[in-house]
C-alpha positions as MATLAB code, in Angstrom:
seq = 'MQRKPTSFDIAQLAGVSQPTVSRALRGELGVNPATRLRIESIARQLNYRVDKAASNLRTRHSQTLALLFFEDPTADDSLINPFFHSMLGSIIRACAEHDHDLLISFQQLSSDWHNDYEDSRKADGIILLGYGDYELYRTRLRALEDAGTHFVRWGSVQSEASGLTVGCDNRGGGRDATQHLLALGRRNIAFLGSASSHYPEFHDRYRGHVAALKQGGVLPRPKLQFDAITTEESGAAAANALLVSGEKFDAILAASDLIAIGAMRALASARLRVPEDVAVVGFDDIPAASSASPPLTTVMQDPRLAGRKLVETLIGRIREQPVGSALLPTKLIVRKSCGSVA';
ca = [
      94.102   61.099  131.620;
      96.861   58.449  131.625;
      97.181   57.896  127.881;
      98.364   60.496  125.373;
      95.484   62.885  124.520;
      94.153   62.934  120.956;
      92.243   65.377  118.814;
      89.145   63.205  119.372;
      89.390   63.884  123.112;
      89.510   67.615  122.442;
      86.562   67.340  120.047;
      84.460   65.575  122.699;
      85.250   68.159  125.377;
      84.734   71.103  123.001;
      81.513   69.709  121.556;
      82.735   69.884  117.972;
      83.847   67.433  115.296;
      87.392   66.109  115.076;
      87.971   67.787  111.647;
      87.040   71.125  113.244;
      89.683   70.536  115.917;
      92.279   69.745  113.263;
      91.445   72.863  111.261;
      91.533   75.065  114.351;
      94.898   73.739  115.538;
      96.365   74.101  112.037;
      95.388   77.795  112.121;
      92.953   77.658  109.220;
      90.863   80.805  108.906;
      87.461   79.141  108.396;
      86.948   78.280  112.090;
      84.732   80.457  114.298;
      87.049   82.561  116.542;
      85.217   81.609  119.754;
      85.365   77.930  118.806;
      89.063   78.227  118.019;
      89.790   79.785  121.424;
      87.830   77.043  123.193;
      89.686   74.305  121.302;
      93.084   75.897  121.937;
      92.292   76.279  125.646;
      91.324   72.608  125.962;
      94.435   71.552  124.026;
      96.629   73.483  126.460;
      94.855   71.958  129.461;
      95.466   68.457  128.059;
      99.061   69.357  127.124;
      98.198   68.340  123.565;
     100.760   68.950  120.843;
     100.069   68.787  117.117;
     102.124   66.113  115.348;
     103.270   68.349  112.482;
     104.930   65.536  110.556;
     101.788   63.393  110.583;
      99.594   66.390  109.799;
     101.769   67.331  106.852;
     101.638   63.790  105.472;
      97.833   63.869  105.593;
      97.506   67.318  104.036;
     100.531   66.927  101.732;
     101.736   70.318  102.991;
     105.238   71.130  104.226;
     104.034   73.991  106.478;
     106.888   75.969  104.934;
     106.878   79.103  102.776;
     109.744   80.172  100.518;
     110.814   83.835  100.504;
     112.832   84.564   97.380;
     114.690   87.852   96.941;
     115.680   89.338   93.598;
     119.375   90.225   93.601;
     119.537   94.032   93.589;
     122.722   96.063   93.216;
     123.595   97.344   96.700;
     126.431   99.206   98.363;
     127.086   96.208  100.623;
     127.266   92.480   99.877;
     123.652   91.707  100.801;
     122.220   92.268   97.287;
     118.871   92.932   98.987;
     116.903   96.173   98.618;
     116.944   97.941  102.040;
     113.150   98.233  102.004;
     112.874   94.446  101.787;
     115.278   94.151  104.724;
     112.723   96.121  106.760;
     109.947   93.766  105.633;
     111.784   90.567  106.578;
     111.074   90.667  110.318;
     107.344   91.091  109.731;
     107.285   88.134  107.326;
     109.085   85.912  109.848;
     106.686   86.896  112.643;
     103.613   86.327  110.458;
     104.877   82.876  109.465;
     105.393   81.978  113.120;
     101.886   83.171  114.004;
     100.485   80.856  111.320;
     102.701   77.934  112.424;
     104.787   77.993  109.226;
     108.525   77.779  108.744;
     110.271   80.129  106.331;
     112.870   79.217  103.727;
     114.875   82.242  102.514;
     116.905   82.341   99.311;
     117.528   84.312   96.144;
     115.412   83.866   93.049;
     116.900   81.446   90.552;
     116.028   82.910   87.183;
     115.177   79.617   85.517;
     111.895   78.494   83.980;
     111.216   75.860   86.638;
     111.148   77.592   90.037;
     108.169   75.412   90.960;
     110.309   72.278   90.570;
     112.785   73.723   93.080;
     110.168   74.526   95.703;
     106.521   73.529   95.546;
     106.789   70.424   93.350;
     109.622   69.038   95.487;
     107.520   69.897   98.601;
     110.229   72.062  100.128;
     107.608   74.824  100.334;
     103.847   75.127   99.922;
     104.139   78.526   98.251;
     106.486   81.348   97.315;
     106.779   85.031   98.260;
     108.640   87.004   95.583;
     110.365   90.279   96.523;
     111.899   92.346   93.716;
     111.970   91.752   89.992;
     114.279   94.102   88.059;
     112.932   94.793   84.554;
     109.260   93.813   84.754;
     108.865   93.297   80.998;
     111.461   90.516   81.196;
     110.182   89.217   84.526;
     106.519   88.774   83.615;
     107.258   85.727   81.424;
     108.640   83.961   84.506;
     105.541   84.864   86.503;
     103.368   83.377   83.783;
     105.416   80.184   83.873;
     104.770   79.913   87.606;
     101.076   80.564   87.103;
     100.802   78.028   84.267;
     102.432   75.416   86.517;
      99.831   76.031   89.237;
     102.417   77.286   91.710;
     101.074   79.108   94.765;
     102.826   82.462   94.898;
     102.359   86.104   95.821;
     104.629   88.990   94.870;
     105.317   92.514   96.067;
     104.819   95.001   93.244;
     102.484   97.309   91.382;
      98.899   96.247   91.979;
      97.706   98.507   89.174;
      99.973   97.018   86.528;
      98.834   94.161   84.300;
     100.265   91.441   86.497;
     100.230   87.671   86.680;
      99.237   86.084   89.954;
      98.423   87.641   93.310;
     100.113   90.973   94.093;
     100.460   92.968   97.292;
     101.740   96.517   96.923;
     101.362  100.077   98.122;
      99.343  102.910   96.608;
     102.202  104.171   94.446;
     100.073  106.673   92.538;
      98.625  108.069   95.743;
     102.099  108.364   97.265;
     103.477  110.181   94.224;
     100.479  112.491   94.240;
     100.778  113.303   97.968;
     104.506  114.062   97.706;
     103.990  116.407   94.754;
     101.051  118.160   96.384;
     103.230  118.783   99.437;
     105.992  120.314   97.322;
     103.467  122.483   95.468;
     102.062  123.685   98.798;
     105.592  124.789   99.716;
     105.710  126.961   96.596;
     107.848  124.666   94.443;
     106.762  124.726   90.807;
     109.630  123.168   88.848;
     109.686  119.643   90.239;
     111.975  117.067   88.626;
     111.183  113.359   88.841;
     114.110  110.940   89.129;
     113.134  107.358   88.342;
     112.251  105.246   85.338;
     108.735  106.012   84.111;
     107.781  103.111   81.868;
     106.194   99.651   81.957;
     109.651   98.179   82.614;
     109.427   99.589   86.178;
     105.665   99.760   86.935;
     105.969  100.883   90.571;
     108.109  103.873   89.559;
     105.758  104.506   86.640;
     102.770  104.619   89.000;
     104.608  107.108   91.225;
     105.330  109.255   88.164;
     101.676  109.133   87.139;
     100.639  110.315   90.589;
     103.222  113.113   90.322;
     101.884  114.258   86.936;
      98.274  114.105   88.142;
      99.125  116.334   91.112;
     100.884  118.864   88.871;
      97.853  119.114   86.599;
      95.503  119.408   89.564;
      97.711  122.187   90.942;
      97.622  124.099   87.670;
     101.250  123.335   86.774;
     102.051  122.121   83.278;
     104.021  118.839   83.463;
     107.443  119.056   81.811;
     108.636  115.695   80.429;
     112.171  117.102   80.208;
     112.273  117.094   84.024;
     111.979  113.294   84.174;
     115.277  111.365   84.303;
     115.586  107.589   84.454;
     117.129  105.961   87.522;
     117.050  102.591   89.253;
     117.139  102.029   93.016;
     120.766  102.798   93.863;
     122.540  105.867   95.194;
     124.863  105.809   92.183;
     121.929  105.885   89.778;
     120.329  108.722   91.737;
     123.536  110.756   91.605;
     123.874  110.102   87.852;
     120.267  111.184   87.223;
     120.750  114.358   89.271;
     123.950  115.158   87.382;
     122.092  114.662   84.098;
     119.422  117.061   85.353;
     122.076  119.640   86.240;
     123.783  119.312   82.865;
     120.460  119.635   81.012;
     120.098  123.255   82.022;
     116.426  122.751   82.868;
     115.132  125.012   85.629;
     114.157  123.098   88.785;
     113.580  123.872   92.442;
     112.568  120.443   93.743;
     113.176  116.736   93.147;
     110.773  113.879   93.703;
     112.805  110.667   93.652;
     111.171  107.298   92.989;
     113.076  105.767   95.937;
     115.020  106.908   98.979;
     118.305  105.565   97.593;
     117.806  107.629   94.430;
     117.031  110.688   96.583;
     120.121  110.210   98.776;
     122.315  109.882   95.685;
     120.705  112.992   94.209;
     121.413  115.008   97.374;
     125.041  113.952   97.135;
     125.204  115.261   93.555;
     123.485  118.505   94.533;
     126.007  119.042   97.336;
     128.870  118.526   94.880;
     127.270  121.196   92.660;
     127.100  123.494   95.715;
     123.310  123.546   95.761;
     121.712  123.582   99.199;
     118.957  121.209  100.287;
     116.308  122.409  100.938;
     117.089  126.114  100.394;
     117.898  125.766   96.689;
     116.298  122.397   95.948;
     113.697  120.543   98.002;
     114.012  116.738   97.869;
     111.460  114.005   98.597;
     112.058  110.259   98.396;
     109.921  107.130   98.561;
     110.079  104.050  100.888;
     111.232  105.439  104.280;
     114.183  103.083  104.619;
     116.254  103.518  107.824;
     118.864  105.608  105.981;
     116.231  108.249  105.152;
     116.012  109.620  108.697;
     119.807  109.701  109.094;
     120.497  111.438  105.767;
     121.846  114.999  105.818;
     119.445  116.703  105.890;
     116.898  114.089  107.043;
     114.869  113.003  104.032;
     111.177  113.695  103.554;
     109.711  110.528  102.075;
     106.610  108.502  101.302;
     106.407  105.621  103.769;
     105.451  102.112  102.757;
     104.574  100.200  105.923;
     106.902   97.144  105.972;
     105.132   95.519  108.933;
     101.731   95.625  107.269;
     103.263   94.596  103.941;
     105.015   91.526  105.344;
     101.956   90.339  107.241;
      99.683   90.822  104.221;
     102.026   88.878  101.939;
     102.027   85.887  104.294;
      98.273   85.955  104.919;
      97.498   86.254  101.209;
      99.763   83.355  100.288;
      98.431   81.074  103.023;
      94.893   81.921  101.939;
      95.763   80.963   98.376;
      97.333   77.671   99.512;
      94.170   76.852  101.474;
      92.021   77.722   98.441;
      90.297   80.562  100.264;
      88.902   83.601   98.415;
      91.878   85.979   98.435;
      92.844   88.723   96.020;
      95.536   91.315   95.407;
      95.861   94.034   98.049;
      96.616   97.755   97.720;
      98.132   99.158  100.934;
      98.097  102.837  101.990;
     101.135  105.128  102.068;
     101.961  108.028  104.381;
     104.019  111.162  103.755;
     106.769  111.542  106.384;
     107.883  115.182  106.454;
     111.501  115.957  107.399;
     113.934  118.793  106.699;
     114.928  117.963  103.102;
     111.805  119.598  101.660;
     112.089  122.771  103.713;
     109.187  122.036  106.026;
     108.834  119.952  109.155;
     105.223  120.983  109.822;
];
């Protein structure tokens, strides 16, 4: 073939229509897998390359997604929650697999995010990671939804949320962690983390914790719950408040690994041994959890699965496919901080 190959040439050789070729080469999910493989094979043989600029003009899509982080207080200058750092690589890979570019920035807390991204065609949709106080944040989500913006967020799937949400089974994770501590003979388990609608993921973890206590025949003690946000400093402050309270406790379930690491620091300052005197369990399985002293038992959220699901859900929404919110499983990772490595 002397001239430049076209999608019509591929369609003729593959025995399908030209629109089917276009959909297959754009990575749309509605094409039969065998047909897609045949089309892609023929395209490679013809050395055919998709003209992304022309395709985008026809579809009015930028083939770009925007990933917007909420600015979290951190020990370094990144202002990004360490768990979201772990998710970033998976999001980038998933975008590449779906032939999308990725624009990364921080969330601008204005009422017109859609003007900055989708309406200006810088991005076809938005992935939102982090939110701070959810009661304040939900009004901004509603503004995005009212504007028809394509977006998906990471958060509590069980909370009353606007828009599509991908999140982990926070209640199940809180329940599994508490059941593990109960099986180790711990009966006075403190919970460090805010337990209200302002922080729905933490609240779900607390609900799972309380459910496990009741199932294990242990009366929940509200005085063993101390508010904390996801920083080591907040975890240390909550643990110090627990120590000052005089309440009897032999274990701590922290709503995040950073809270747990801060709590262990406070316990060490009070000359309490982990796990001999106090067993500690966190939530997230950030890289620092395995290098903590002692290594931290934690509830793992799978960042690879999470990142891929966020991208696939958003692209499905952009393409007007039937997609919904997704609840992902958690897994208890047992290390030395709870007194058992079995």
